[in-house]
Each structure stands twice: as C-alpha cells, then as structure tokens.
Amino acid sequence: MASRPPSRADGRGSFSVATYNVRCGRNAGLESALRAMAAMGVDLAIFTETKITDGVYTQFSSGYNVTASNAVSACQGGIALFWRENELYEVEEVATRGPNVLTFELVTGQMRYFVVGAYIPPSDLGTTLAHIQQAWSECPRGCEPLLLGDLNANLINPRDEREDGIAEQTDIMNVVDMGRHFRQCRRRRCRGRWTWRMRRGEKTISSQCDYLMARVSTRRRFRRVRLVSPRYHDSDHRAIVAQIYSGCWRDMQQYRRNRQ
C-alpha cells in the first residue's frame, strides 16, 4: 500500500513501515527485495538476515536509500534499513549496534519514534539480546519506542528456555505485537499469523518469529498491520507491513525549516 498524501483539512496522511526477512541480500538479493517492497508501496522498512559483509552492498536502489550492518559471516545474520524521501516523515540518527541490531529516529509531525530493528540468530541469544537491551535503554525522552525484526521466537507460546528469555525481555520492554490488534486475511493460502513456513518431507512447518511491536498506548497511531507474501523475491518469510498515521504536514514543514 503506497503512502497517502495529505488529503484532510489538517494535512494528515499515512505511510507504511515494514519488517521482512529476505533470507539473503547477497548476489542481487537486496535489489530483488527492494523491488518487491516498491511494488507493495512500502516507504521504509527493516530487512533481516541480509548476510552482507565488508560493507559491500548497493546504497540506493528502486528509489530507496539503504544502510546495512556487516554480518558476522556470509552465512548468517545482518540487518539493513531502507527508506525513501517523503514529505510526511524524516529518518534521522541511523546507527548500527553490532551485526544484528540497528536503530533510527523517525520524525513525523509532532511525533517522534525511536525504532530498534533486530535479528536474533537461532544460535545466538546473549550477545544480540544485550545489544537490544542497550539500544532500548537509550531511547531519547519524548520518543515512542518501536521494535521491528525477526526474533526467531514464538512469543505467544515459547517452546524452550531461549524463547522464554526473549519473551520475558519483550515483557520488560512493555511492548506487544501490533499485528494481533488487526484482523488478518482469511483466504486459505494466507490464513494464520505465521511469518515463517517451510516444507519438511510431507509436513509443512510454520511459526511466528517476525514482529512489529509497540506499547499499547501507541496502538491508535496504527491504521493497519498486515502479513504479506511479497512477489518478485524468494523468501520463506512473510513481511509485516503497518500503515501509520502521520502528523500534520505543516508541522513537518516547520520542523524542516527549523532544522535548516
């Protein structure tokens, strides 16, 4: 869904934010995923499991600016942020915090969000979770925190001690899964809240491991949260796409003038 230009008398509109596990951003995988996001009208998003190393990646493609971390290896991990210019928001203070955690501030009218993007590899917990905790503790005053990414854990029904630890940390952070506040597609092939699925033998295994999380008080800022299987890119994950109400367009104009 493309961002909507201000049409109301108060100059308010909406734009889309997403998180998506691309499985691999190497060998033109990043460009393929960006084309898929452009086809869905996504304005800015977090890519997880990019597997990008040595800073070798495209920094502009399909109309998006891209910044990515260096994964520990070409086989696992890595995270990236991409966004395109929009009159409804500004992306500021982008910073990578280790190979699998990235933060930025999203300014929209009178609202300011502190976004933490994260990917927790199945074989790692302590290191990445510590980076998430450190980033979360540095949320600036006046910002609404958001957590996006692939946590590789089912937070509703934790299956082991590792997933219990991740679920406990999100409870401490006082955030909830925004996707559960909105009804999802009921078509047979898309039914359910799974974000990862694969075929093993004669069985299909699925789970929810990707999340867009925020505090309950932020719920009214979201217009819609949906699970989507992007075209034009091959991944065993679904993307989570949220539509967020922007602030007043005039406030953004004034903010840009003051910043200049």
JSON list of C-alpha atoms in Angstrom, two decimals, residues 101 103 114-118 120 128-139 143-149 151 155 165-177 211-218:
[
{"chain": "A", "resi": 101, "resn": "VAL", "atom": "CA", "xyz": [20.84, -4.51, 15.69]},
{"chain": "A", "resi": 103, "resn": "THR", "atom": "CA", "xyz": [18.38, 1.99, 15.45]},
{"chain": "A", "resi": 114, "resn": "PHE", "atom": "CA", "xyz": [12.76, 5.52, 18.30]},
{"chain": "A", "resi": 115, "resn": "VAL", "atom": "CA", "xyz": [12.91, 2.36, 16.21]},
{"chain": "A", "resi": 116, "resn": "VAL", "atom": "CA", "xyz": [15.03, -0.67, 17.12]},
{"chain": "A", "resi": 117, "resn": "GLY", "atom": "CA", "xyz": [15.47, -3.20, 14.32]},
{"chain": "A", "resi": 118, "resn": "ALA", "atom": "CA", "xyz": [16.82, -6.59, 15.34]},
{"chain": "A", "resi": 120, "resn": "ILE", "atom": "CA", "xyz": [18.36, -12.75, 16.71]},
{"chain": "A", "resi": 128, "resn": "THR", "atom": "CA", "xyz": [22.21, -9.82, 20.36]},
{"chain": "A", "resi": 129, "resn": "LEU", "atom": "CA", "xyz": [19.76, -9.54, 23.24]},
{"chain": "A", "resi": 130, "resn": "ALA", "atom": "CA", "xyz": [22.29, -7.43, 25.13]},
{"chain": "A", "resi": 131, "resn": "HIS", "atom": "CA", "xyz": [22.60, -5.11, 22.12]},
{"chain": "A", "resi": 132, "resn": "ILE", "atom": "CA", "xyz": [18.80, -4.79, 22.01]},
{"chain": "A", "resi": 133, "resn": "GLN", "atom": "CA", "xyz": [18.63, -4.01, 25.72]},
{"chain": "A", "resi": 134, "resn": "GLN", "atom": "CA", "xyz": [21.38, -1.40, 25.43]},
{"chain": "A", "resi": 135, "resn": "ALA", "atom": "CA", "xyz": [19.71, 0.28, 22.44]},
{"chain": "A", "resi": 136, "resn": "TRP", "atom": "CA", "xyz": [16.31, 0.24, 24.14]},
{"chain": "A", "resi": 137, "resn": "SER", "atom": "CA", "xyz": [17.72, 1.87, 27.27]},
{"chain": "A", "resi": 138, "resn": "GLU", "atom": "CA", "xyz": [18.99, 4.78, 25.14]},
{"chain": "A", "resi": 139, "resn": "CYS", "atom": "CA", "xyz": [15.58, 5.73, 23.79]},
{"chain": "A", "resi": 143, "resn": "CYS", "atom": "CA", "xyz": [10.22, 9.28, 21.67]},
{"chain": "A", "resi": 144, "resn": "GLU", "atom": "CA", "xyz": [7.78, 6.40, 21.28]},
{"chain": "A", "resi": 145, "resn": "PRO", "atom": "CA", "xyz": [9.82, 3.15, 21.03]},
{"chain": "A", "resi": 146, "resn": "LEU", "atom": "CA", "xyz": [9.15, 0.51, 18.38]},
{"chain": "A", "resi": 147, "resn": "LEU", "atom": "CA", "xyz": [10.73, -2.94, 17.98]},
{"chain": "A", "resi": 148, "resn": "LEU", "atom": "CA", "xyz": [10.87, -4.49, 14.49]},
{"chain": "A", "resi": 149, "resn": "GLY", "atom": "CA", "xyz": [12.53, -7.62, 13.22]},
{"chain": "A", "resi": 151, "resn": "LEU", "atom": "CA", "xyz": [13.39, -12.55, 16.91]},
{"chain": "A", "resi": 155, "resn": "LEU", "atom": "CA", "xyz": [6.43, -15.08, 21.99]},
{"chain": "A", "resi": 165, "resn": "GLY", "atom": "CA", "xyz": [14.12, -15.41, 27.72]},
{"chain": "A", "resi": 166, "resn": "ILE", "atom": "CA", "xyz": [13.20, -13.39, 24.63]},
{"chain": "A", "resi": 167, "resn": "ALA", "atom": "CA", "xyz": [9.52, -13.27, 25.61]},
{"chain": "A", "resi": 168, "resn": "GLU", "atom": "CA", "xyz": [10.47, -12.12, 29.11]},
{"chain": "A", "resi": 169, "resn": "GLN", "atom": "CA", "xyz": [12.61, -9.34, 27.68]},
{"chain": "A", "resi": 170, "resn": "THR", "atom": "CA", "xyz": [9.78, -8.02, 25.49]},
{"chain": "A", "resi": 171, "resn": "ASP", "atom": "CA", "xyz": [7.55, -8.03, 28.58]},
{"chain": "A", "resi": 172, "resn": "ILE", "atom": "CA", "xyz": [10.14, -5.94, 30.41]},
{"chain": "A", "resi": 173, "resn": "MET", "atom": "CA", "xyz": [10.22, -3.56, 27.44]},
{"chain": "A", "resi": 174, "resn": "ASN", "atom": "CA", "xyz": [6.42, -3.27, 27.78]},
{"chain": "A", "resi": 175, "resn": "VAL", "atom": "CA", "xyz": [5.67, -3.86, 24.10]},
{"chain": "A", "resi": 176, "resn": "VAL", "atom": "CA", "xyz": [3.05, -6.03, 22.37]},
{"chain": "A", "resi": 177, "resn": "ASP", "atom": "CA", "xyz": [2.63, -7.48, 18.90]},
{"chain": "A", "resi": 211, "resn": "TYR", "atom": "CA", "xyz": [7.26, -8.94, 14.84]},
{"chain": "A", "resi": 212, "resn": "LEU", "atom": "CA", "xyz": [6.33, -5.28, 14.79]},
{"chain": "A", "resi": 213, "resn": "MET", "atom": "CA", "xyz": [5.96, -4.36, 18.46]},
{"chain": "A", "resi": 214, "resn": "ALA", "atom": "CA", "xyz": [4.99, -1.18, 20.26]},
{"chain": "A", "resi": 215, "resn": "ARG", "atom": "CA", "xyz": [3.43, -0.03, 23.51]},
{"chain": "A", "resi": 216, "resn": "VAL", "atom": "CA", "xyz": [-0.34, -0.36, 23.83]},
{"chain": "A", "resi": 217, "resn": "SER", "atom": "CA", "xyz": [-0.64, 3.43, 24.10]},
{"chain": "A", "resi": 218, "resn": "THR", "atom": "CA", "xyz": [0.78, 3.70, 20.54]}
]
